[in-house]
Amino acid sequence: MKIICIGRNYINHVQELKNDIPEKPVLFLKPATALLTQNADFYYPNFTQDLHYECEIVLRICKNGKAIQEKFASTYYDAISVGIDFTARDLQNYQKSKGLPWEIAKSFDNSAVVGRWKPISENEKNNPIQFNLKLNNHIVQQGNTQDMIHSFDKIIQYASQFFSLQVGDILFTGTPAGVGAIKIGDCLVGSIVDEELLRFYVK
Ligand code: MG
């Protein structure tokens, strides 16, 4: 099982980090050891002083496939949720400044938090999805998948050229603006529209 993530997929987030708008999807992977589920506590790692949340819609891959055409891509996922792509921003900025890979900043243990799965029908897959993240009861991120630079289907088509998709893989589809730092004691709650799918504490 692996976790495929897309970076820089919402223009307002690209701009807040002063990155260039990419022509192609920016992909990176997280290993199975990155996954944290069932609202388990997240323990703040000791190798960073600037850990950021990135709230994203995540897709559950339900079929094996390789080099998937965009027109068939929607049949490769069957459920969605909200997830947190935890990012050690200090380490990431250092790695980027040196032109080095950024896995240590993105793919560490428990860096991919995923909420309860919500099945999605074929009809619903074409509808925009609104989602949000609350930090200690205040909304800090609000997104709508209609603002994505690359659609779910495009990401699946592009990613599956390089990485075969396997049942149980998870796809993180990018974060909107509003990313920020967390601290010990924080409570994070992720929802799709008004349906809470994720709630956990930072210890
Ligand atoms: Mg992200």
Short mmCIF file of N, CA, C and O and ligand atoms in Angstrom, two decimals, residues 5-8 13 28 30 53-56 84-87 89 106 172-175 179, ligand 1:
data_model
loop_
_atom_site.label_atom_id
_atom_site.label_comp_id
_atom_site.label_asym_id
_atom_site.label_seq_id
_atom_site.Cartn_x
_atom_site.Cartn_y
_atom_site.Cartn_z
N CYS A 5 0.62 11.59 -3.47
CA CYS A 5 0.18 12.95 -3.14
C CYS A 5 0.49 13.89 -4.29
O CYS A 5 1.51 13.74 -4.99
N ILE A 6 -0.39 14.86 -4.44
CA ILE A 6 -0.14 15.92 -5.41
C ILE A 6 0.09 17.23 -4.65
O ILE A 6 -0.62 17.53 -3.69
N GLY A 7 1.10 17.96 -5.08
CA GLY A 7 1.38 19.26 -4.49
C GLY A 7 0.95 20.37 -5.43
O GLY A 7 0.72 20.15 -6.62
N ARG A 8 0.79 21.56 -4.90
CA ARG A 8 0.50 22.76 -5.71
C ARG A 8 -0.69 22.57 -6.65
O ARG A 8 -0.60 22.80 -7.85
N HIS A 13 -3.14 28.33 -2.78
CA HIS A 13 -2.08 27.76 -1.93
C HIS A 13 -0.71 27.91 -2.60
O HIS A 13 0.29 28.19 -1.92
N PHE A 28 4.41 13.28 -5.23
CA PHE A 28 5.36 12.66 -4.31
C PHE A 28 4.63 11.52 -3.59
O PHE A 28 3.40 11.42 -3.66
N LYS A 30 4.17 8.83 -0.10
CA LYS A 30 4.39 8.54 1.31
C LYS A 30 4.25 7.02 1.46
O LYS A 30 3.41 6.41 0.81
N TYR A 53 -0.14 21.77 9.00
CA TYR A 53 -1.24 20.96 8.47
C TYR A 53 -1.49 21.38 7.03
O TYR A 53 -1.29 22.55 6.66
N GLU A 54 -1.91 20.43 6.20
CA GLU A 54 -2.46 20.71 4.87
C GLU A 54 -3.68 19.81 4.74
O GLU A 54 -3.54 18.59 4.62
N CYS A 55 -4.85 20.39 4.75
CA CYS A 55 -6.09 19.60 4.66
C CYS A 55 -6.42 19.33 3.19
O CYS A 55 -6.40 20.25 2.37
N GLU A 56 -6.71 18.07 2.87
CA GLU A 56 -6.91 17.69 1.48
C GLU A 56 -8.04 16.66 1.36
O GLU A 56 -8.28 15.89 2.28
N ILE A 84 -4.94 14.88 6.29
CA ILE A 84 -3.94 15.91 6.57
C ILE A 84 -2.60 15.43 6.03
O ILE A 84 -2.12 14.36 6.43
N ASP A 85 -2.04 16.23 5.14
CA ASP A 85 -0.69 15.99 4.63
C ASP A 85 0.24 16.81 5.53
O ASP A 85 0.48 17.99 5.26
N PHE A 86 0.71 16.19 6.61
CA PHE A 86 1.60 16.93 7.53
C PHE A 86 2.94 17.19 6.86
O PHE A 86 3.50 16.32 6.19
N THR A 87 3.42 18.40 7.05
CA THR A 87 4.63 18.86 6.37
C THR A 87 5.53 19.59 7.36
O THR A 87 5.11 20.57 7.98
N ARG A 89 7.67 22.13 7.56
CA ARG A 89 7.96 23.20 6.60
C ARG A 89 9.41 23.66 6.69
O ARG A 89 10.01 24.02 5.68
N LYS A 106 8.02 15.29 4.44
CA LYS A 106 6.65 14.99 4.00
C LYS A 106 6.21 13.56 4.27
O LYS A 106 5.01 13.31 4.33
N PHE A 172 -3.83 11.69 -2.15
CA PHE A 172 -4.05 13.03 -1.59
C PHE A 172 -4.07 14.03 -2.76
O PHE A 172 -3.15 14.02 -3.58
N THR A 173 -5.09 14.88 -2.80
CA THR A 173 -5.34 15.64 -4.03
C THR A 173 -4.97 17.12 -3.94
O THR A 173 -5.34 17.89 -4.82
N GLY A 174 -4.26 17.52 -2.91
CA GLY A 174 -3.77 18.90 -2.83
C GLY A 174 -4.54 19.74 -1.83
O GLY A 174 -5.70 19.45 -1.50
N THR A 175 -3.88 20.79 -1.35
CA THR A 175 -4.47 21.61 -0.31
C THR A 175 -4.77 23.02 -0.81
O THR A 175 -4.02 23.57 -1.61
N VAL A 179 -2.79 27.02 4.97
CA VAL A 179 -1.95 26.11 5.75
C VAL A 179 -1.27 26.88 6.87
O VAL A 179 -1.09 28.10 6.79
MG MG B 1 -0.21 18.68 0.39
#
